[in-house]
Tab-separated table of C-alpha atoms in Angstrom:
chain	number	residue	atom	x	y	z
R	25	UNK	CA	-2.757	16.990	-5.668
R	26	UNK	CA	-6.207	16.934	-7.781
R	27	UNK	CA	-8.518	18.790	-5.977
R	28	UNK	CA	-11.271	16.250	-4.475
R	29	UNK	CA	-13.987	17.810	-6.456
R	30	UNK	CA	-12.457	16.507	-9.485
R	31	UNK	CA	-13.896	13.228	-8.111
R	32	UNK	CA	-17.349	14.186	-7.906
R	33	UNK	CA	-17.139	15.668	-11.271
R	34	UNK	CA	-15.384	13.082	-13.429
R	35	UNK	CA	-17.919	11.063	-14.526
R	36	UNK	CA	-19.733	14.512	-15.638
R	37	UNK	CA	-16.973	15.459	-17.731
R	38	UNK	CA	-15.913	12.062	-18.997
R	39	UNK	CA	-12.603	11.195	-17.093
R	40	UNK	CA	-12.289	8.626	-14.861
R	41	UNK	CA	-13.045	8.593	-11.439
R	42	UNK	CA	-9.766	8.365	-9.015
R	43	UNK	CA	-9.549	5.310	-7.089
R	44	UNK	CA	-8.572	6.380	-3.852
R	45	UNK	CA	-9.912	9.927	-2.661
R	46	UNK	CA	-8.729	11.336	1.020
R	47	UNK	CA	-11.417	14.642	1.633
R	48	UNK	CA	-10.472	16.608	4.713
R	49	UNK	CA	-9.357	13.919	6.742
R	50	UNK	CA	-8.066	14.312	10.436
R	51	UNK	CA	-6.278	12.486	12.758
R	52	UNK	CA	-5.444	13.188	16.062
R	53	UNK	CA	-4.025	10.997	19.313
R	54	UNK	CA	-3.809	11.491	23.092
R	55	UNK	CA	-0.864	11.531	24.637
R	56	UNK	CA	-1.399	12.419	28.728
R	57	UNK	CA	-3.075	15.672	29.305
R	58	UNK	CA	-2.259	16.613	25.223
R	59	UNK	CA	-3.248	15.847	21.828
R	60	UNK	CA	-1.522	15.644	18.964
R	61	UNK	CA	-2.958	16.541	15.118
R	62	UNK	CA	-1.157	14.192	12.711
R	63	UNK	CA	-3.605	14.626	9.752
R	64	UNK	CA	-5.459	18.559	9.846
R	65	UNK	CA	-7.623	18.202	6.978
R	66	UNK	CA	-5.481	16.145	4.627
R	67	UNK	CA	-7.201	15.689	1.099
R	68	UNK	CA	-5.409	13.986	-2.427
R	69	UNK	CA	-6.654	11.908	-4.643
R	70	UNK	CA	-5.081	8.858	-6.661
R	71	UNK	CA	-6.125	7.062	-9.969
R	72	UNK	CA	-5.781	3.684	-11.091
R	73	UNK	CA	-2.215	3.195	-12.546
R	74	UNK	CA	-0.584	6.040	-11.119
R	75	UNK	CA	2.271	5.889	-8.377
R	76	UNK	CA	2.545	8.352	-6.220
R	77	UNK	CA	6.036	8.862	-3.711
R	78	UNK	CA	5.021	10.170	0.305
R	79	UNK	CA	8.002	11.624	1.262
R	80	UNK	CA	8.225	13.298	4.711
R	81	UNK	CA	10.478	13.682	7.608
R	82	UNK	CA	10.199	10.767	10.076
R	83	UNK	CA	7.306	11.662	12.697
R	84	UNK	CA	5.357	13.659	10.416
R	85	UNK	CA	2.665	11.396	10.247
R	86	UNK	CA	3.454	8.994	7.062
R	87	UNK	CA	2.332	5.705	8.490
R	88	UNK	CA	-0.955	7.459	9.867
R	89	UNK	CA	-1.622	8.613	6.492
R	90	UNK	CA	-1.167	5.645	5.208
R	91	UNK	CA	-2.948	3.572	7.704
R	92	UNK	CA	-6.097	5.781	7.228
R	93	UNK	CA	-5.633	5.269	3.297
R	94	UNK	CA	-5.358	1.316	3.651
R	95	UNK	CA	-8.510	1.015	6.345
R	96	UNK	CA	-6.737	-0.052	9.010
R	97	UNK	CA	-7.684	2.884	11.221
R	98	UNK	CA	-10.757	5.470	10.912
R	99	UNK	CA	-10.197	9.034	10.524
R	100	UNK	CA	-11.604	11.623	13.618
R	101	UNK	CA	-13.313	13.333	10.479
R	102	UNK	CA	-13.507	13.712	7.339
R	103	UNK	CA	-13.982	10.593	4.208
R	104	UNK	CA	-12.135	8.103	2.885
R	105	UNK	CA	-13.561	6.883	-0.571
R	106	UNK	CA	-12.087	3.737	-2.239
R	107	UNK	CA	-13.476	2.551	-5.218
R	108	UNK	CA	-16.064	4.988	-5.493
R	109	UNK	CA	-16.969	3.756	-1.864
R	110	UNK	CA	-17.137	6.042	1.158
R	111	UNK	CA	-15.609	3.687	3.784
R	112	UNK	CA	-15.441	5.397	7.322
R	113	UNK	CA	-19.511	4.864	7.978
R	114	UNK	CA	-19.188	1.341	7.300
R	115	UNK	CA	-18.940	-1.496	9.412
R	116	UNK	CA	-15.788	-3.178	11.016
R	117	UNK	CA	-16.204	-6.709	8.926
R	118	UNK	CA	-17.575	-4.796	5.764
R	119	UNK	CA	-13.920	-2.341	6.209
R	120	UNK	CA	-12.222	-5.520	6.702
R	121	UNK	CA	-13.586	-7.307	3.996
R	122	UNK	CA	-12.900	-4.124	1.849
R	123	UNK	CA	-9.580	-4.091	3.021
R	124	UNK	CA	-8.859	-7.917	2.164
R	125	UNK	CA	-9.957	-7.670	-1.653
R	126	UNK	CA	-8.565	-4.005	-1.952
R	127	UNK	CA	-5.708	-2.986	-0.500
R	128	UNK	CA	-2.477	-4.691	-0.350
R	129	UNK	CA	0.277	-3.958	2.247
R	130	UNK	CA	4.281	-4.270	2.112
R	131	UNK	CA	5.912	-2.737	5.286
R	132	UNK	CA	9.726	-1.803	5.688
R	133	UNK	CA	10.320	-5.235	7.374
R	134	UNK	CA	9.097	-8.143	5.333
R	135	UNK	CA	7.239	-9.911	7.859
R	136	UNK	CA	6.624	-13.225	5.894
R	137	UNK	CA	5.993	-16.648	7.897
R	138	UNK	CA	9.448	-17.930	8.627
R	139	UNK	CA	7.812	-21.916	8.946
R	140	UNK	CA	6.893	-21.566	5.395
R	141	UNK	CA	8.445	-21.005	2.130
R	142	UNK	CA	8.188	-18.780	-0.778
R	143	UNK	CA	5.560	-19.320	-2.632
R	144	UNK	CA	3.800	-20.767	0.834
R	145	UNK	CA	4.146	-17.541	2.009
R	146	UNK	CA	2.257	-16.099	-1.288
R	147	UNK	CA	-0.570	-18.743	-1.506
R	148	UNK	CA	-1.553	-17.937	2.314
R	149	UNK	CA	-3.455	-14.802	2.026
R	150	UNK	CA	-5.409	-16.341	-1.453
R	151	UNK	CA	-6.446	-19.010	0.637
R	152	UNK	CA	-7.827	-16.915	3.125
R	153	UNK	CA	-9.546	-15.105	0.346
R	154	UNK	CA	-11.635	-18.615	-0.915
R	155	UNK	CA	-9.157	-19.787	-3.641
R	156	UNK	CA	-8.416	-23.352	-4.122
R	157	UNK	CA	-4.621	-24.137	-3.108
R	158	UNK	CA	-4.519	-24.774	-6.358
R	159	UNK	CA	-5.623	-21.630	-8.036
R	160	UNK	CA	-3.190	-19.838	-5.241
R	161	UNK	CA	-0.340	-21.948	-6.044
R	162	UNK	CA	-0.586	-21.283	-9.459
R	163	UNK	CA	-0.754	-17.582	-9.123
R	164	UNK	CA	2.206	-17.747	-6.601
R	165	UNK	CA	4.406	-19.294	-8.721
R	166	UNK	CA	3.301	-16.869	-11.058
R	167	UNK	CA	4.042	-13.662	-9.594
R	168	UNK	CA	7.344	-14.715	-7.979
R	169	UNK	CA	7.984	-15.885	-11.038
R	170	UNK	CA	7.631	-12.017	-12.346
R	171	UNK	CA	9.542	-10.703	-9.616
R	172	UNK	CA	12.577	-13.090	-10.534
R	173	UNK	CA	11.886	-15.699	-8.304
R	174	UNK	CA	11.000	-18.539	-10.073
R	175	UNK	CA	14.203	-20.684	-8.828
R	176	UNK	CA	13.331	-19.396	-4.987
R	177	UNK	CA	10.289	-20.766	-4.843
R	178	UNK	CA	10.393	-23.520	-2.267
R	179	UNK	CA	12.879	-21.734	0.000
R	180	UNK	CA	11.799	-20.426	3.448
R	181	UNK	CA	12.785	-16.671	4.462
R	182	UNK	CA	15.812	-17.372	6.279
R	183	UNK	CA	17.654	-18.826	3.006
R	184	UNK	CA	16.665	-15.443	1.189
R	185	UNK	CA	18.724	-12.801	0.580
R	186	UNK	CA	17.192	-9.615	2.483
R	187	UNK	CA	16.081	-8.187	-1.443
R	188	UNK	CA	14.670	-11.609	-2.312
R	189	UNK	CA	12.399	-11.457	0.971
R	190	UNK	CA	10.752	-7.766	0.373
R	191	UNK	CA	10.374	-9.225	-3.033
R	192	UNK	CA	8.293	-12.260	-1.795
R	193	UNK	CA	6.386	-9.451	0.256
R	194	UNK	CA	5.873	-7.497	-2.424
R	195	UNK	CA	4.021	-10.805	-4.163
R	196	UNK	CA	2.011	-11.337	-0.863
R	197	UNK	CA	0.476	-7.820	-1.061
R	198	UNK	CA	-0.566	-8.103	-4.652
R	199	UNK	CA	-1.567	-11.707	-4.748
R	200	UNK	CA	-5.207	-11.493	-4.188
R	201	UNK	CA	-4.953	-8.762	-6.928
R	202	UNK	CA	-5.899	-5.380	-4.777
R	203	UNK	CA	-6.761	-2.129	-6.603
R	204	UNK	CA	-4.377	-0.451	-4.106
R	205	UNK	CA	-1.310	-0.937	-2.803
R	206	UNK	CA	0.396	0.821	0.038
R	207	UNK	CA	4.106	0.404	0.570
R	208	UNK	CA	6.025	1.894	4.093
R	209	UNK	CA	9.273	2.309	3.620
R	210	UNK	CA	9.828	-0.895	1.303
R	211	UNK	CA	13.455	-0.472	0.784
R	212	UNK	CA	14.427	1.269	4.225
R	213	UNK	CA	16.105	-2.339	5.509
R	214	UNK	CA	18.224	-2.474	2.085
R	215	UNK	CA	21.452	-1.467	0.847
R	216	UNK	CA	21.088	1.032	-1.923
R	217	UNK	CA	21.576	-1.206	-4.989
R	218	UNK	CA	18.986	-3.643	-3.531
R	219	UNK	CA	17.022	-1.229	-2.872
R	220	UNK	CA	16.943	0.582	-5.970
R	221	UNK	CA	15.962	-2.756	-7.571
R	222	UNK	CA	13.232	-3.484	-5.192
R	223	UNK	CA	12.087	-0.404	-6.142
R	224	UNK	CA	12.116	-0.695	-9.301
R	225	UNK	CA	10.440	-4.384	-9.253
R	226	UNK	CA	7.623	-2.527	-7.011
R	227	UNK	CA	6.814	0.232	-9.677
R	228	UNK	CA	6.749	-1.672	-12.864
R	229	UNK	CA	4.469	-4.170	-11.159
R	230	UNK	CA	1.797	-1.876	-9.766
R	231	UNK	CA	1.822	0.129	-13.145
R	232	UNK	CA	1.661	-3.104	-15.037
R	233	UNK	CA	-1.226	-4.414	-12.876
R	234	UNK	CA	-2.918	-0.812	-13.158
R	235	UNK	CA	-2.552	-0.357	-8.954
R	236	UNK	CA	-2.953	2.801	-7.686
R	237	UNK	CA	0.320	2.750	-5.192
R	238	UNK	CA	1.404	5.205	-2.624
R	239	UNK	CA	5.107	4.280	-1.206
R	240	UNK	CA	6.048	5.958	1.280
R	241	UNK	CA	10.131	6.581	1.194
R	242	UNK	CA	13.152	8.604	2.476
R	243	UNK	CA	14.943	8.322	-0.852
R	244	UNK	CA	14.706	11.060	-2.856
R	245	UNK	CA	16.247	9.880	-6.096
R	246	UNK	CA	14.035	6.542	-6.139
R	247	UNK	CA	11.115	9.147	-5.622
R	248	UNK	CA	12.199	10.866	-8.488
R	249	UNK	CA	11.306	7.548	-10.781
R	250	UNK	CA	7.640	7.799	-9.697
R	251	UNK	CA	4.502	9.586	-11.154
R	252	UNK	CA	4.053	12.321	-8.568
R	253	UNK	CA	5.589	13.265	-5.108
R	254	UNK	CA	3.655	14.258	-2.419
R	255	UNK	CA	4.446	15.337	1.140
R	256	UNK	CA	2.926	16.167	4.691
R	257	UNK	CA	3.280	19.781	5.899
R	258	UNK	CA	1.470	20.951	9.475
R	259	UNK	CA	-0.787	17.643	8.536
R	260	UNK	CA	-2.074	18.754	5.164
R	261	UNK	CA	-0.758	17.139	1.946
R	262	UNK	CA	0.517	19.009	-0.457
R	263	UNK	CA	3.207	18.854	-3.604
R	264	UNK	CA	6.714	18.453	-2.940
């Protein structure tokens, strides 16, 4: 990946600055009388617009990576800059807040509110944000909308098909507009032609919202689609 220097030089030499830079990070856990090094130093760097695949075996530390990437846990060393932001000094309500108007989320399972339907399940995390219901309910119907959904929109999970839910998921993460989005596994619950859709819907809505996206994936020919591929080796990240 773009060596992290490239960040401290861009605005020198007239390029612009990535969006998300990883420099040197480590991560490392406990586990009885050892410890185990998931992340040894791993540095990349991602611009606005550009969607990079994470493809590793399962284990090798994918969710960690990403997890450090998205805020939701600090590195043992090293810097995590977002936005032009170095995060790991800060506070736990200033990451938080960082995290809310930043970074979306879409996980392997869809995890959406079963009580409440479609485009409930979209307005939720806008309100939380400070919009009026309904500025969120406009931008709901919106973006499902987008993602084909505009006929789903007052149906609760359970009367989705499984590629209708990520897809309602894949609005939640992005509704509060986030300058990064971090997918797990988005498609690993879905049969291959669902899948390849959901994929599909995914890219051409981060590039289309100028995201920077990492997703995360076992599927080597939907990686294929994307900007760059990337992959953990002994904790480092390097090209695959």
């Amino acid at each position: 990946m773009t060596d992290v220097a490239d960040f401290e030089n861009a605005d020198d030499e007239g390029g612009e600055a990535p969006l998300l830079v990883l420099d040197r990070v480590e991560r490392r856990y406990r586990q009885g009388e050892s410890t185990v090094e998931v992340l040894a130093g791993a540095s990349a760097t991602l611009h606005a617009g550009e969607v990079v695949a994470l493809i590793a075996p399962s284990g090798a530390g994918k969710s960690t990576l990403l997890h450090v990437a998205g805020l939701l846990e600090r590195p043992d060393a090293g810097e995590v800059w977002l936005d032009g932001e170095p995060t790991v000094g800060l506070s736990d309500d200033a990451r938080t807040s960082l995290r809310r108007n930043q970074v979306g989320f879409v996980y392997q399972f869809h995890h959406l509110l079963p009580e409440f339907t479609a485009l409930e399940n979209v307005v939720l995390p806008q309100l939380i944000r400070g919009l009026s219901r309904k500025e969120a309910s406009q931008r709901a119907g919106e973006l499902l909308s987008y993602l084909g959904l505009g006929a789903r929109l007052a149906h609760r999970p359970a009367e989705l098909s499984g590629g209708e839910q990520q897809r309602v998921a894949i609005a939640r993460a992005v509704a509060n507009a986030p300058r990064l989005l971090l997918a797990d596994e988005p498609t690993g619950n879905l049969d291959p032609v669902t899948s390849a859709y959901v994929f599909q819907t995914l890219t051409t809505l981060a590039r289309a919202s100028g995201l920077a996206a990492i997703v995360a994936t076992h599927n080597l020919d939907l990686a294929a689609t994307l900007d760059r591929r990337i992959t953990l080796r002994d904790g480092v990240l390097v090209d695959a």
